[in-house]
mmCIF file of C-alpha atoms in Angstrom:
data_model
loop_
_atom_site.group_PDB
_atom_site.id
_atom_site.type_symbol
_atom_site.label_atom_id
_atom_site.label_comp_id
_atom_site.label_asym_id
_atom_site.label_seq_id
_atom_site.Cartn_x
_atom_site.Cartn_y
_atom_site.Cartn_z
ATOM 1 C CA UNK A 1 39.775 19.989 100.047
ATOM 2 C CA UNK A 2 37.675 21.229 97.138
ATOM 3 C CA UNK A 3 35.968 23.786 99.400
ATOM 4 C CA UNK A 4 39.344 25.055 100.610
ATOM 5 C CA UNK A 5 40.632 25.463 97.050
ATOM 6 C CA UNK A 6 37.458 27.317 96.076
ATOM 7 C CA UNK A 7 37.746 29.620 99.080
ATOM 8 C CA UNK A 8 41.372 30.399 98.247
ATOM 9 C CA UNK A 9 40.397 31.118 94.653
ATOM 10 C CA UNK A 10 37.614 33.483 95.733
ATOM 11 C CA UNK A 11 39.949 35.347 98.086
ATOM 12 C CA UNK A 12 42.500 35.590 95.277
ATOM 13 C CA UNK A 13 39.860 37.011 92.924
ATOM 14 C CA UNK A 14 38.874 39.709 95.408
ATOM 15 C CA UNK A 15 42.519 40.532 96.099
ATOM 16 C CA UNK A 16 43.081 40.832 92.353
ATOM 17 C CA UNK A 17 40.105 43.191 92.112
ATOM 18 C CA UNK A 18 41.599 45.394 94.815
ATOM 19 C CA UNK A 19 44.938 45.369 93.011
ATOM 20 C CA UNK A 20 43.126 46.547 89.887
ATOM 21 C CA UNK A 21 41.420 49.293 91.914
ATOM 22 C CA UNK A 22 44.864 50.462 93.025
ATOM 23 C CA UNK A 23 46.065 50.418 89.411
ATOM 24 C CA UNK A 24 43.037 52.452 88.313
ATOM 25 C CA UNK A 25 43.784 55.108 90.918
ATOM 26 C CA UNK A 26 47.469 55.163 90.047
ATOM 27 C CA UNK A 27 47.297 54.792 86.270
ATOM 28 C CA UNK A 28 43.826 54.854 84.673
ATOM 29 C CA UNK A 29 42.702 58.185 86.127
ATOM 30 C CA UNK A 30 46.000 59.137 87.731
ATOM 31 C CA UNK A 31 47.579 60.339 84.526
ATOM 32 C CA UNK A 32 44.630 62.388 83.370
ATOM 33 C CA UNK A 33 42.454 64.514 85.576
ATOM 34 C CA UNK A 34 45.004 66.911 87.048
ATOM 35 C CA UNK A 35 47.785 66.580 84.475
ATOM 36 C CA UNK A 36 46.708 69.772 82.641
ATOM 37 C CA UNK A 37 46.646 71.709 85.935
ATOM 38 C CA UNK A 38 50.130 70.461 86.792
ATOM 39 C CA UNK A 39 51.348 71.178 83.263
ATOM 40 C CA UNK A 40 50.105 74.752 83.579
ATOM 41 C CA UNK A 41 51.817 75.095 86.989
ATOM 42 C CA UNK A 42 48.539 75.716 88.814
ATOM 43 C CA UNK A 43 49.018 73.074 91.523
ATOM 44 C CA UNK A 44 51.953 70.836 92.518
ATOM 45 C CA UNK A 45 51.945 67.127 91.729
ATOM 46 C CA UNK A 46 51.417 65.920 95.302
ATOM 47 C CA UNK A 47 48.437 68.182 95.883
ATOM 48 C CA UNK A 48 46.964 67.009 92.592
ATOM 49 C CA UNK A 49 47.301 63.383 93.707
ATOM 50 C CA UNK A 50 45.616 64.212 97.016
ATOM 51 C CA UNK A 51 42.621 65.841 95.305
ATOM 52 C CA UNK A 52 42.487 62.982 92.812
ATOM 53 C CA UNK A 53 42.072 60.436 95.590
ATOM 54 C CA UNK A 54 39.378 62.332 97.487
ATOM 55 C CA UNK A 55 37.220 63.197 94.482
ATOM 56 C CA UNK A 56 37.836 59.823 92.829
ATOM 57 C CA UNK A 57 36.542 58.052 95.938
ATOM 58 C CA UNK A 58 33.258 59.954 95.690
ATOM 59 C CA UNK A 59 32.912 59.308 91.961
ATOM 60 C CA UNK A 60 33.570 55.582 92.314
ATOM 61 C CA UNK A 61 30.927 55.224 95.022
ATOM 62 C CA UNK A 62 28.264 57.354 93.356
ATOM 63 C CA UNK A 63 28.609 56.521 89.648
ATOM 64 C CA UNK A 64 30.372 53.155 89.574
ATOM 65 C CA UNK A 65 27.432 50.810 88.959
ATOM 66 C CA UNK A 66 26.757 51.318 85.234
ATOM 67 C CA UNK A 67 30.087 50.172 83.793
ATOM 68 C CA UNK A 68 30.365 47.459 86.463
ATOM 69 C CA UNK A 69 27.300 45.720 85.044
ATOM 70 C CA UNK A 70 28.590 45.810 81.457
ATOM 71 C CA UNK A 71 32.032 44.448 82.309
ATOM 72 C CA UNK A 72 30.671 41.793 84.666
ATOM 73 C CA UNK A 73 27.952 40.303 82.480
ATOM 74 C CA UNK A 74 27.928 41.591 78.912
ATOM 75 C CA UNK A 75 31.337 40.990 77.331
ATOM 76 C CA UNK A 76 30.856 37.280 76.534
ATOM 77 C CA UNK A 77 27.582 35.406 76.006
ATOM 78 C CA UNK A 78 26.604 31.971 77.241
ATOM 79 C CA UNK A 79 28.991 31.634 80.163
ATOM 80 C CA UNK A 80 29.791 33.070 83.567
ATOM 81 C CA UNK A 81 33.241 34.051 84.783
ATOM 82 C CA UNK A 82 34.692 31.689 87.389
ATOM 83 C CA UNK A 83 36.776 32.902 90.353
ATOM 84 C CA UNK A 84 39.953 31.518 88.788
ATOM 85 C CA UNK A 85 39.277 33.154 85.414
ATOM 86 C CA UNK A 86 38.433 36.473 87.080
ATOM 87 C CA UNK A 87 41.654 36.313 89.086
ATOM 88 C CA UNK A 88 43.754 35.682 85.996
ATOM 89 C CA UNK A 89 42.023 38.436 83.996
ATOM 90 C CA UNK A 90 42.321 41.095 86.688
ATOM 91 C CA UNK A 91 45.876 40.241 87.727
ATOM 92 C CA UNK A 92 47.176 40.267 84.164
ATOM 93 C CA UNK A 93 45.363 43.545 83.424
ATOM 94 C CA UNK A 94 46.712 45.207 86.546
ATOM 95 C CA UNK A 95 50.218 43.921 85.801
ATOM 96 C CA UNK A 96 50.163 45.467 82.324
ATOM 97 C CA UNK A 97 48.945 48.775 83.741
ATOM 98 C CA UNK A 98 51.600 48.768 86.454
ATOM 99 C CA UNK A 99 54.216 47.995 83.805
ATOM 100 C CA UNK A 100 53.038 51.001 81.821
ATOM 101 C CA UNK A 101 53.221 53.206 84.912
ATOM 102 C CA UNK A 102 56.809 52.109 85.518
ATOM 103 C CA UNK A 103 57.706 53.004 81.931
ATOM 104 C CA UNK A 104 55.781 56.317 82.152
ATOM 105 C CA UNK A 105 53.204 55.200 79.569
ATOM 106 C CA UNK A 106 49.589 55.392 80.857
ATOM 107 C CA UNK A 107 47.913 52.119 79.830
ATOM 108 C CA UNK A 108 44.083 52.350 79.641
ATOM 109 C CA UNK A 109 42.284 50.038 82.063
ATOM 110 C CA UNK A 110 39.423 49.804 79.551
ATOM 111 C CA UNK A 111 41.733 48.132 77.035
ATOM 112 C CA UNK A 112 43.419 45.662 79.370
ATOM 113 C CA UNK A 113 40.336 44.605 81.346
ATOM 114 C CA UNK A 114 38.121 44.299 78.271
ATOM 115 C CA UNK A 115 40.726 42.241 76.422
ATOM 116 C CA UNK A 116 41.350 40.049 79.455
ATOM 117 C CA UNK A 117 37.664 39.448 80.254
ATOM 118 C CA UNK A 118 36.852 38.597 76.638
ATOM 119 C CA UNK A 119 39.798 36.194 76.563
ATOM 120 C CA UNK A 120 38.683 34.562 79.818
ATOM 121 C CA UNK A 121 35.080 34.199 78.663
ATOM 122 C CA UNK A 122 36.013 32.675 75.313
ATOM 123 C CA UNK A 123 38.414 30.259 77.002
ATOM 124 C CA UNK A 124 35.516 29.086 79.202
ATOM 125 C CA UNK A 125 33.401 28.310 76.130
ATOM 126 C CA UNK A 126 31.447 31.544 75.742
ATOM 127 C CA UNK A 127 30.507 33.193 72.465
ATOM 128 C CA UNK A 128 31.584 36.690 71.388
ATOM 129 C CA UNK A 129 29.199 39.612 71.921
ATOM 130 C CA UNK A 130 29.974 41.168 68.546
ATOM 131 C CA UNK A 131 27.425 43.987 68.809
ATOM 132 C CA UNK A 132 28.923 45.156 72.085
ATOM 133 C CA UNK A 133 32.461 44.908 70.704
ATOM 134 C CA UNK A 134 31.379 47.113 67.815
ATOM 135 C CA UNK A 135 30.119 49.749 70.241
ATOM 136 C CA UNK A 136 33.353 49.613 72.200
ATOM 137 C CA UNK A 137 35.494 49.876 69.081
ATOM 138 C CA UNK A 138 33.455 52.783 67.741
ATOM 139 C CA UNK A 139 33.739 54.674 71.012
ATOM 140 C CA UNK A 140 37.446 53.980 71.393
ATOM 141 C CA UNK A 141 38.206 55.080 67.812
ATOM 142 C CA UNK A 142 35.751 57.949 67.328
ATOM 143 C CA UNK A 143 35.838 59.502 70.805
ATOM 144 C CA UNK A 144 39.525 60.522 70.693
ATOM 145 C CA UNK A 145 38.984 62.240 67.344
ATOM 146 C CA UNK A 146 35.946 64.144 68.577
ATOM 147 C CA UNK A 147 37.596 65.002 71.890
ATOM 148 C CA UNK A 148 40.736 66.245 70.176
ATOM 149 C CA UNK A 149 38.698 68.371 67.759
ATOM 150 C CA UNK A 150 36.552 69.831 70.542
ATOM 151 C CA UNK A 151 39.566 70.664 72.707
ATOM 152 C CA UNK A 152 41.173 72.354 69.693
ATOM 153 C CA UNK A 153 38.047 74.477 69.108
ATOM 154 C CA UNK A 154 37.809 75.467 72.780
ATOM 155 C CA UNK A 155 41.494 76.376 72.914
ATOM 156 C CA UNK A 156 41.175 78.524 69.802
ATOM 157 C CA UNK A 157 38.152 80.239 71.343
ATOM 158 C CA UNK A 158 40.066 81.026 74.525
ATOM 159 C CA UNK A 159 43.170 82.416 72.816
ATOM 160 C CA UNK A 160 41.304 84.671 70.363
ATOM 161 C CA UNK A 161 42.164 88.287 71.055
ATOM 162 C CA UNK A 162 39.048 89.546 69.271
ATOM 163 C CA UNK A 163 36.734 87.955 71.864
ATOM 164 C CA UNK A 164 36.776 89.421 75.399
ATOM 165 C CA UNK A 165 37.706 86.753 77.980
ATOM 166 C CA UNK A 166 34.579 87.268 80.050
ATOM 167 C CA UNK A 167 32.550 86.051 77.071
ATOM 168 C CA UNK A 168 34.744 83.144 75.956
ATOM 169 C CA UNK A 169 35.124 81.765 79.486
ATOM 170 C CA UNK A 170 31.402 82.217 80.139
ATOM 171 C CA UNK A 171 30.512 80.157 77.059
ATOM 172 C CA UNK A 172 32.727 77.272 78.180
ATOM 173 C CA UNK A 173 31.474 77.289 81.767
ATOM 174 C CA UNK A 174 27.893 77.444 80.505
ATOM 175 C CA UNK A 175 28.512 74.316 78.408
ATOM 176 C CA UNK A 176 29.764 72.442 81.477
ATOM 177 C CA UNK A 177 26.859 73.606 83.653
ATOM 178 C CA UNK A 178 24.458 72.616 80.876
ATOM 179 C CA UNK A 179 25.429 68.974 81.434
ATOM 180 C CA UNK A 180 25.099 68.932 85.237
ATOM 181 C CA UNK A 181 21.331 68.269 85.469
ATOM 182 C CA UNK A 182 21.693 65.452 82.907
ATOM 183 C CA UNK A 183 24.208 63.458 84.972
ATOM 184 C CA UNK A 184 22.732 60.298 86.486
ATOM 185 C CA UNK A 185 23.027 59.484 90.197
ATOM 186 C CA UNK A 186 21.626 56.491 92.110
ATOM 187 C CA UNK A 187 20.213 58.569 94.970
ATOM 188 C CA UNK A 188 17.905 60.423 92.545
ATOM 189 C CA UNK A 189 16.218 57.306 91.180
ATOM 190 C CA UNK A 190 14.250 54.306 92.445
ATOM 191 C CA UNK A 191 16.107 51.340 93.999
ATOM 192 C CA UNK A 192 18.812 49.862 91.742
ATOM 193 C CA UNK A 193 18.337 52.581 89.131
ATOM 194 C CA UNK A 194 20.103 55.879 88.497
ATOM 195 C CA UNK A 195 18.350 59.036 87.418
ATOM 196 C CA UNK A 196 19.389 62.540 86.393
ATOM 197 C CA UNK A 197 18.216 65.670 88.169
ATOM 198 C CA UNK A 198 16.191 66.660 85.112
ATOM 199 C CA UNK A 199 14.474 63.258 85.004
ATOM 200 C CA UNK A 200 13.876 63.345 88.763
ATOM 201 C CA UNK A 201 12.178 66.737 88.511
ATOM 202 C CA UNK A 202 9.985 65.403 85.715
ATOM 203 C CA UNK A 203 9.015 62.428 87.898
ATOM 204 C CA UNK A 204 8.238 64.658 90.878
ATOM 205 C CA UNK A 205 6.347 67.227 88.788
ATOM 206 C CA UNK A 206 4.751 65.505 85.750
ATOM 207 C CA UNK A 207 3.448 68.799 84.384
ATOM 208 C CA UNK A 208 7.094 69.741 83.700
ATOM 209 C CA UNK A 209 7.890 66.516 81.848
ATOM 210 C CA UNK A 210 7.844 68.147 78.424
ATOM 211 C CA UNK A 211 10.148 71.009 79.381
ATOM 212 C CA UNK A 212 12.593 69.448 81.824
ATOM 213 C CA UNK A 213 15.126 68.308 79.196
ATOM 214 C CA UNK A 214 15.489 71.879 77.904
ATOM 215 C CA UNK A 215 14.470 74.242 80.662
ATOM 216 C CA UNK A 216 16.492 72.835 83.563
ATOM 217 C CA UNK A 217 19.796 72.474 81.646
ATOM 218 C CA UNK A 218 19.361 75.974 80.203
ATOM 219 C CA UNK A 219 18.778 77.372 83.679
ATOM 220 C CA UNK A 220 21.998 75.735 84.885
ATOM 221 C CA UNK A 221 23.858 77.094 81.846
ATOM 222 C CA UNK A 222 22.681 80.639 82.538
ATOM 223 C CA UNK A 223 23.814 80.378 86.166
ATOM 224 C CA UNK A 224 27.215 79.040 85.105
ATOM 225 C CA UNK A 225 27.702 81.768 82.517
ATOM 226 C CA UNK A 226 26.750 84.474 85.007
ATOM 227 C CA UNK A 227 29.180 83.127 87.617
ATOM 228 C CA UNK A 228 32.009 82.937 85.085
ATOM 229 C CA UNK A 229 31.301 86.420 83.726
ATOM 230 C CA UNK A 230 31.348 87.948 87.193
ATOM 231 C CA UNK A 231 34.481 86.048 88.222
ATOM 232 C CA UNK A 232 36.446 87.182 85.164
ATOM 233 C CA UNK A 233 35.470 90.807 85.709
ATOM 234 C CA UNK A 234 36.369 90.661 89.395
ATOM 235 C CA UNK A 235 39.548 88.558 89.355
ATOM 236 C CA UNK A 236 40.763 88.662 85.751
ATOM 237 C CA UNK A 237 41.117 85.992 83.084
ATOM 238 C CA UNK A 238 44.265 84.332 84.428
ATOM 239 C CA UNK A 239 43.020 83.922 87.998
ATOM 240 C CA UNK A 240 39.665 82.658 86.726
ATOM 241 C CA UNK A 241 41.289 80.058 84.479
ATOM 242 C CA UNK A 242 43.465 78.846 87.356
ATOM 243 C CA UNK A 243 40.397 78.276 89.521
ATOM 244 C CA UNK A 244 38.487 76.760 86.626
ATOM 245 C CA UNK A 245 41.322 74.350 85.911
ATOM 246 C CA UNK A 246 41.247 72.893 89.420
ATOM 247 C CA UNK A 247 37.463 72.542 89.430
ATOM 248 C CA UNK A 248 37.474 70.896 86.001
ATOM 249 C CA UNK A 249 40.171 68.514 87.210
ATOM 250 C CA UNK A 250 37.936 67.532 90.104
ATOM 251 C CA UNK A 251 35.005 66.941 87.735
ATOM 252 C CA UNK A 252 37.159 64.796 85.464
ATOM 253 C CA UNK A 253 38.508 62.804 88.431
ATOM 254 C CA UNK A 254 34.963 62.242 89.701
ATOM 255 C CA UNK A 255 33.721 61.118 86.278
ATOM 256 C CA UNK A 256 36.794 59.031 85.518
ATOM 257 C CA UNK A 257 36.597 57.098 88.777
ATOM 258 C CA UNK A 258 32.886 56.492 88.258
ATOM 259 C CA UNK A 259 33.601 55.079 84.811
ATOM 260 C CA UNK A 260 36.730 53.112 85.657
ATOM 261 C CA UNK A 261 35.957 51.470 89.023
ATOM 262 C CA UNK A 262 33.623 49.078 87.207
ATOM 263 C CA UNK A 263 36.678 47.601 85.522
ATOM 264 C CA UNK A 264 37.891 46.405 88.933
ATOM 265 C CA UNK A 265 34.563 45.227 90.346
ATOM 266 C CA UNK A 266 32.807 44.061 87.160
ATOM 267 C CA UNK A 267 34.767 40.787 86.842
ATOM 268 C CA UNK A 268 33.686 39.939 90.407
ATOM 269 C CA UNK A 269 29.935 40.224 89.742
ATOM 270 C CA UNK A 270 29.375 36.464 89.215
ATOM 271 C CA UNK A 271 30.944 35.874 92.640
ATOM 272 C CA UNK A 272 28.949 38.645 94.291
ATOM 273 C CA UNK A 273 25.704 37.121 92.974
ATOM 274 C CA UNK A 274 26.210 34.208 95.377
ATOM 275 C CA UNK A 275 27.164 36.491 98.286
ATOM 276 C CA UNK A 276 25.126 39.647 97.584
ATOM 277 C CA UNK A 277 25.621 41.133 101.059
ATOM 278 C CA UNK A 278 29.263 41.768 100.116
ATOM 279 C CA UNK A 279 28.461 43.905 97.056
ATOM 280 C CA UNK A 280 28.310 47.257 98.855
ATOM 281 C CA UNK A 281 31.315 46.612 101.138
ATOM 282 C CA UNK A 282 33.385 45.523 98.131
ATOM 283 C CA UNK A 283 32.543 48.764 96.297
ATOM 284 C CA UNK A 284 33.498 50.848 99.335
ATOM 285 C CA UNK A 285 36.752 48.959 99.876
ATOM 286 C CA UNK A 286 37.653 49.117 96.176
ATOM 287 C CA UNK A 287 36.967 52.856 96.164
ATOM 288 C CA UNK A 288 39.226 53.309 99.181
ATOM 289 C CA UNK A 289 41.988 51.286 97.506
ATOM 290 C CA UNK A 290 41.580 53.552 94.476
ATOM 291 C CA UNK A 291 42.402 56.450 96.806
ATOM 292 C CA UNK A 292 45.564 54.672 97.949
ATOM 293 C CA UNK A 293 46.537 54.134 94.319
ATOM 294 C CA UNK A 294 45.989 57.807 93.543
ATOM 295 C CA UNK A 295 48.131 58.923 96.465
ATOM 296 C CA UNK A 296 50.939 56.404 96.042
ATOM 297 C CA UNK A 297 51.201 55.823 92.300
ATOM 298 C CA UNK A 298 49.555 58.722 90.477
ATOM 299 C CA UNK A 299 52.227 61.438 90.907
ATOM 300 C CA UNK A 300 54.599 59.738 88.462
ATOM 301 C CA UNK A 301 51.952 59.486 85.731
ATOM 302 C CA UNK A 302 50.545 62.960 86.367
ATOM 303 C CA UNK A 303 53.963 64.453 85.773
ATOM 304 C CA UNK A 304 54.588 62.281 82.703
ATOM 305 C CA UNK A 305 51.321 63.263 81.001
ATOM 306 C CA UNK A 306 51.675 66.928 81.970
ATOM 307 C CA UNK A 307 55.272 67.384 80.829
ATOM 308 C CA UNK A 308 55.833 64.909 77.998
ATOM 309 C CA UNK A 309 52.758 65.143 75.742
ATOM 310 C CA UNK A 310 52.301 68.872 75.271
ATOM 311 C CA UNK A 311 53.326 72.250 76.593
ATOM 312 C CA UNK A 312 50.121 73.519 78.142
ATOM 313 C CA UNK A 313 49.101 77.079 78.865
ATOM 314 C CA UNK A 314 46.169 77.842 81.141
ATOM 315 C CA UNK A 315 43.716 78.218 78.264
ATOM 316 C CA UNK A 316 44.803 74.997 76.563
ATOM 317 C CA UNK A 317 44.620 73.134 79.855
ATOM 318 C CA UNK A 318 41.007 74.232 80.305
ATOM 319 C CA UNK A 319 40.301 73.204 76.715
ATOM 320 C CA UNK A 320 41.698 69.725 77.388
ATOM 321 C CA UNK A 321 39.546 69.013 80.439
ATOM 322 C CA UNK A 322 36.095 70.032 79.207
ATOM 323 C CA UNK A 323 35.762 67.327 76.496
ATOM 324 C CA UNK A 324 37.409 64.748 78.776
ATOM 325 C CA UNK A 325 34.688 65.339 81.362
ATOM 326 C CA UNK A 326 31.947 65.049 78.725
ATOM 327 C CA UNK A 327 33.384 61.828 77.252
ATOM 328 C CA UNK A 328 33.627 60.141 80.658
ATOM 329 C CA UNK A 329 30.001 60.979 81.425
ATOM 330 C CA UNK A 330 28.832 59.641 78.053
ATOM 331 C CA UNK A 331 30.562 56.358 78.871
ATOM 332 C CA UNK A 332 28.837 56.203 82.265
ATOM 333 C CA UNK A 333 25.463 56.962 80.669
ATOM 334 C CA UNK A 334 25.743 54.032 78.246
ATOM 335 C CA UNK A 335 27.658 51.686 80.543
ATOM 336 C CA UNK A 336 30.720 51.620 78.278
ATOM 337 C CA UNK A 337 34.204 51.649 79.835
ATOM 338 C CA UNK A 338 35.891 54.693 78.342
ATOM 339 C CA UNK A 339 39.618 54.564 77.701
ATOM 340 C CA UNK A 340 40.245 57.442 80.047
ATOM 341 C CA UNK A 341 43.946 57.895 79.354
ATOM 342 C CA UNK A 342 43.227 57.809 75.620
ATOM 343 C CA UNK A 343 40.609 60.527 76.061
ATOM 344 C CA UNK A 344 42.696 62.867 78.192
ATOM 345 C CA UNK A 345 45.805 62.508 76.040
ATOM 346 C CA UNK A 346 43.746 63.162 72.888
ATOM 347 C CA UNK A 347 42.343 66.276 74.554
ATOM 348 C CA UNK A 348 45.811 67.466 75.545
ATOM 349 C CA UNK A 349 47.100 66.923 72.015
ATOM 350 C CA UNK A 350 44.122 68.762 70.488
ATOM 351 C CA UNK A 351 44.543 71.764 72.763
ATOM 352 C CA UNK A 352 48.303 71.724 72.187
ATOM 353 C CA UNK A 353 47.739 72.059 68.440
ATOM 354 C CA UNK A 354 45.624 75.185 68.864
ATOM 355 C CA UNK A 355 48.444 77.527 67.868
ATOM 356 C CA UNK A 356 50.005 75.589 65.029
ATOM 357 C CA UNK A 357 51.444 72.764 67.093
ATOM 358 C CA UNK A 358 55.114 73.471 66.432
ATOM 359 C CA UNK A 359 57.055 72.308 69.449
ATOM 360 C CA UNK A 360 53.851 71.626 71.367
ATOM 361 C CA UNK A 361 53.254 67.908 70.811
ATOM 362 C CA UNK A 362 55.750 65.062 71.035
ATOM 363 C CA UNK A 363 55.038 62.814 68.000
ATOM 364 C CA UNK A 364 57.479 60.148 69.180
ATOM 365 C CA UNK A 365 55.932 59.947 72.647
ATOM 366 C CA UNK A 366 52.440 59.863 71.173
ATOM 367 C CA UNK A 367 53.323 57.119 68.673
ATOM 368 C CA UNK A 368 54.947 54.944 71.321
ATOM 369 C CA UNK A 369 51.920 55.421 73.559
ATOM 370 C CA UNK A 370 49.513 54.236 70.853
ATOM 371 C CA UNK A 371 51.699 51.178 70.254
ATOM 372 C CA UNK A 372 51.677 50.451 73.990
ATOM 373 C CA UNK A 373 47.875 50.729 74.066
ATOM 374 C CA UNK A 374 47.352 48.277 71.204
ATOM 375 C CA UNK A 375 49.919 45.891 72.670
ATOM 376 C CA UNK A 376 48.186 45.984 76.058
ATOM 377 C CA UNK A 377 44.788 45.131 74.527
ATOM 378 C CA UNK A 378 46.157 42.253 72.459
ATOM 379 C CA UNK A 379 48.471 41.056 75.228
ATOM 380 C CA UNK A 380 45.664 41.009 77.802
ATOM 381 C CA UNK A 381 43.415 38.992 75.479
ATOM 382 C CA UNK A 382 46.048 36.480 74.370
ATOM 383 C CA UNK A 383 47.610 36.072 77.806
ATOM 384 C CA UNK A 384 44.309 35.555 79.625
ATOM 385 C CA UNK A 385 42.925 33.234 76.958
ATOM 386 C CA UNK A 386 46.053 31.090 77.114
ATOM 387 C CA UNK A 387 46.240 30.916 80.911
ATOM 388 C CA UNK A 388 42.534 30.235 81.445
ATOM 389 C CA UNK A 389 42.580 27.579 78.702
ATOM 390 C CA UNK A 390 45.561 25.960 80.432
ATOM 391 C CA UNK A 391 43.842 25.978 83.821
ATOM 392 C CA UNK A 392 40.605 24.694 82.286
ATOM 393 C CA UNK A 393 42.498 21.809 80.723
ATOM 394 C CA UNK A 394 43.820 20.921 84.165
ATOM 395 C CA UNK A 395 40.351 21.164 85.709
ATOM 396 C CA UNK A 396 41.307 24.185 87.830
ATOM 397 C CA UNK A 397 38.638 26.650 86.700
#
């Protein structure tokens, strides 16, 4: 009887993780990556959702391990999450995100899952990891400010009449290409460790170890600038920005899925330790479910973010996506779950303010969204703590 109950609980935990993967595809990254492109009328909503699913699948598989480890083992000290506690945490988090999607308010998975997992761990007798919470809080508070400021600066650069477009666009593309060789991928490193292209080159050619951090990124930046310069001269600024917007959306979707999929799989790590052969299949299945979420649930949120937060031109849309991509990759690098919807909305607001902001940003919508975010974090913590404490009192955990 006990074995049967445990098996049912484990199956429920995995099902809850898949439900969270669907919610991440539909809500966590669904409202962000291609919303600027849709807002600028570059691609239709359904095509954006299709691209979101395909690129998100690749990002989840390739870059999903870093945040998974943090969420699965680091949020609470001195205890391990049980199948029942993981089920409660994931289900409540996914429910809050789905509720936000229904109300057209993108709820960050980072907030709900972090709050729920901390609540579950404390209810099981764990101790708070205050240092880690401080890092999370700093990133969640500071990152939106920096992202908004950077998107504002980029938008102002793009709309300046005194600077020829082939130069302004080239600078922005060069900045994006500069980051490419610094992105970490598992297939570039030793087993169970990710490595960037720059670090891999240094490992393969030790005599380049002193120059790889500067020389390789600069080489990528020069190539990116040259491509952008030539494209603007050949096709014009508007056509170039339209192409750039789609490619940036794909980069953001890739990075966002890599950062966010850990929020679905991380709570399952204690279970996967006992059945390690399931770890890779679970990641693949969760990534595929993320695709289903992107295709079935993302269109509603994409349209909401694109239409209701700011009126976006092509240049401001480009300005919104560049810092969002950078922020997601910083989170992956340090294993911190970035509040992806918070980042993309902050970027959209910053770029929308580039020309004075009158009529560009909806203060009421923005205020209600912030309230919904705080409520989701607190609600996930309180709800999970209460339910897990109740189940623990009944001997069900």
